[in-house]
Each structure stands twice: as structure tokens, then as C-alpha cells.
Amino acid sequence: MPKTWNIKIDNYFQANPNCIIATAHVDSFPTDLPLEPNIREANRKSSTYRQIFDSLTTEPVKFFSRHSGIVLSANKVKPNRNKTELELEILEANEGGSDGIINGGHTVLAFEQAKNYKYDLTEARVKVTIHIGLTEESAKDIALASNTTTPVDSRSKVNARGDYKFIKQYLVQLERAEDRKFRIAYYQNQSGAPRNAQCNVTHLLKLLYCLDRNKYNPDGNKRTKHPAGMSLPSNITDAERERLTALLPLLTHALWIEQRLYEIIQDHISNPRRKGSNDLASIDIRKTTLLPDSKYSFGFGAPTDLALPIIASYRVFLDKDYKWILPFNEFAEDFLQHLWMNYFRKYLVSEKTAGNTVGTKISRNQEIWESLYISAQSYLNQHLVKMVNFSKVESESKVTQGINKRGKGKNDGAITVLK
């Protein structure tokens, strides 16, 4: 059911049939309006919020002239008989609406905090622009154009255009199928989402790109042989979405590889050669890391890209249709242990010894991407040779058994002559 909010006003005018501009009272302004059309949530630590709060609380009478105002979207707007209030009908997201605060989240947060601190706001006024009956696309378009006071990160803009919808829908299905919960941040200051960089939607995209054996193929004539230091697109085209959708079924495998690597690292630093020491570069034992699947938290800090070279090496085991050449469950654990013991652990130890501790520089080192990829090729070839040899032995065994059976059959049919 649509919900209604009342805004107390001094006056208003109809700017056009679908837009009303009003002078609203701050002290009674509703602070629980939905933020659905906004492209990010308000951040009380930001300079924008502090400036609005200071302006409001130091000289409330001058707030109207100093502030650009609030922009809202509503399904319907109806003034009361005395024209002292506007009644806003707001459609919720599950009703197909995109109503609420388009621009002004920091302002409304400042209203709420000032009220909590008992500031006198009776003289404070704010300009309110109310768009009526906007589509979701139009609301997002206005939100993108309006939020220019402070920089908006590209992720929030991509999300506002709806480009992450296919990922959100896939994760919802995955949560239901596997009874798990993902906490992913899709836009700036998103409440309820961890601040860990591993829980950023862009991290999930990087995991998928690492397994794109068609785009990143050292055996081809492409310049981008490895996804080291990859830059994500600020606009996901239809072709890009189609490719990422084909890669989505591999996301659970990528998440598993990252989780298992972190578990291996946790075991390693929990049993050091010298108590209290850590011999791995880029690992900070004073911090913690939470992975996108909220069940997994680890007692060390790690750069976001730490697991990417490991995950990228697994693309050797994929065909051009992104299908595993070998059953994933049969080789994944053994191959990960192989990489850790023979390459990655030694690499992190050597970097720590050399004094190189900046995680991003380490994970972008082309040499480690190349060595892990070559190791994966060697591992796969050995595995395939074993399979061929086993198949030959099995085939020869069947032939031998067939000959023996035919020999027995001839003997059973022989006639014994009595002398």
C-alpha cells in the first residue's frame, strides 16, 4: 500500500503540471522519507553534512537563502484546504515506485540530528521541489544530475543506471538455492553493507574478470594477457553484460577459491615459526577481513586483490564456453594447495623479506600472474596425461579380459575323446 507524508509549508506554486515548488518548515519536516531514488546514502562524517548542519544550527533563519533545497519524487501531491500542508503519496519500491528523496539526503539527516540535539528550528525554512509521477529511469536521471556537491563514485553511478541489476538478481537466486547471505555494497555510504573492500560489488566483478579466459589469454596475440591492475568499465554495455552473465555461474567457484586461500593463510599465520611474527607480505595481523559471504571473517587484513592472481590461474581449466575441462571439485583443492606451497607462499615471504609490503603493488606484479598461469598449464597437462594413460591401461585391460573370455569359451565347447 502507498504511504503518505505531510509537509508543512508557508506557500507553494505549480512550476509545471508535474512539479510543485514549496517553502517548507524544517522543524516538522519528515526525516523518514525513503531514499530509494537517491544514488547514495548520507554520510554524517562528510564535509557536506557538517556544513549543512552548521549552517542550520548557527543561523536557522538564514538557512533558506543559503541552501539549494531538497528534491523529492512522489506519486501524488495534494494540498490541504488551507494550503498550509502538502500530502505526499509515496509508492514503495515493491510497488513499482521510485519515490522519495532524489537529492537532499545529507540535508534531511542534518534536520534529524538537529532535532535530536533540541535545536530551535521553528524559524528555519527550506525550498522543496516535488516531481510528480516520475518513472524510475527519470528519477535516477535527476539524481545523477543533482548530486554534484561532492564527488559521486563511479560505482554509485553505474548502480543508479541499473547496470548491476543482473548481478543482484543472480545473488538473490544464489541465496535461496544455497541458503546463504551476501552483504554487498552497490553505492556510496550504503547502510547495512560492510566497509570491507571485499564486499564491494566491484570486487565481485574483478573475480569474474579473472576467470575470463577469452578476454585474458596469454596464448593469444592480445596485449591484455593477464587481468593485473584491471580497470572496470564505468558503463556496462549490453555486450559486456552478456559476457558477464555467461561468467556468473563461475562466481561461486571464485568465492570458494578466495575463501579457501584466506583459510590457508589463517592457518599459516596462526602457527608461525616465531611466536607473534608474520612472514607474509601485505598481510596485517592487526586487522580483520570480511568476505562477501557474511559467514566468513578472518583475523588478518589483506588487500582486495590478494587472491586475484590465484583465481586467474584457474582460467586455464576453462574452455571457450566457460565450462570446466575437469570437474572443479576434483582438482580445485589440490591445485590450490599446489600453488600455495610451491609459488604463492614463497612469493609473499620473499616480498616481505625484501621489504615490499604494499599489497596492490604485489598483486599487480605481472611476474606472479605469469608464473601461476604457467604452473596451472603444467598442472593441467600432467593431469590430462594421467587421464590418457589411465584410459589406455583400462582399454588394454578390457581387451585382455575379452581375449581370456573368448579363450575360455573355446575350451568349454571342446569334445573330450576317450581312449
PDB file of C-alpha atoms in Angstrom, residues 40 74 80 185 214 219 288 306 369:
ATOM      1  CA  ARG A  40      23.977   7.130  -2.303  1.00  0.00           C
ATOM      2  CA  ALA A  74       6.043  11.468  -5.212  1.00  0.00           C
ATOM      3  CA  ASN A  80      -4.915  20.657   2.271  1.00  0.00           C
ATOM      4  CA  ALA A 185      27.811  -2.541  -1.207  1.00  0.00           C
ATOM      5  CA  ASN A 214      38.593 -15.425 -23.665  1.00  0.00           C
ATOM      6  CA  ASP A 219      48.473 -17.710 -25.649  1.00  0.00           C
ATOM      7  CA  THR A 288      40.288  -8.300  10.134  1.00  0.00           C
ATOM      8  CA  LEU A 306      45.345 -10.573  -2.921  1.00  0.00           C
ATOM      9  CA  TRP A 369      50.438 -13.748 -12.639  1.00  0.00           C
TER      10      TRP A 369
END
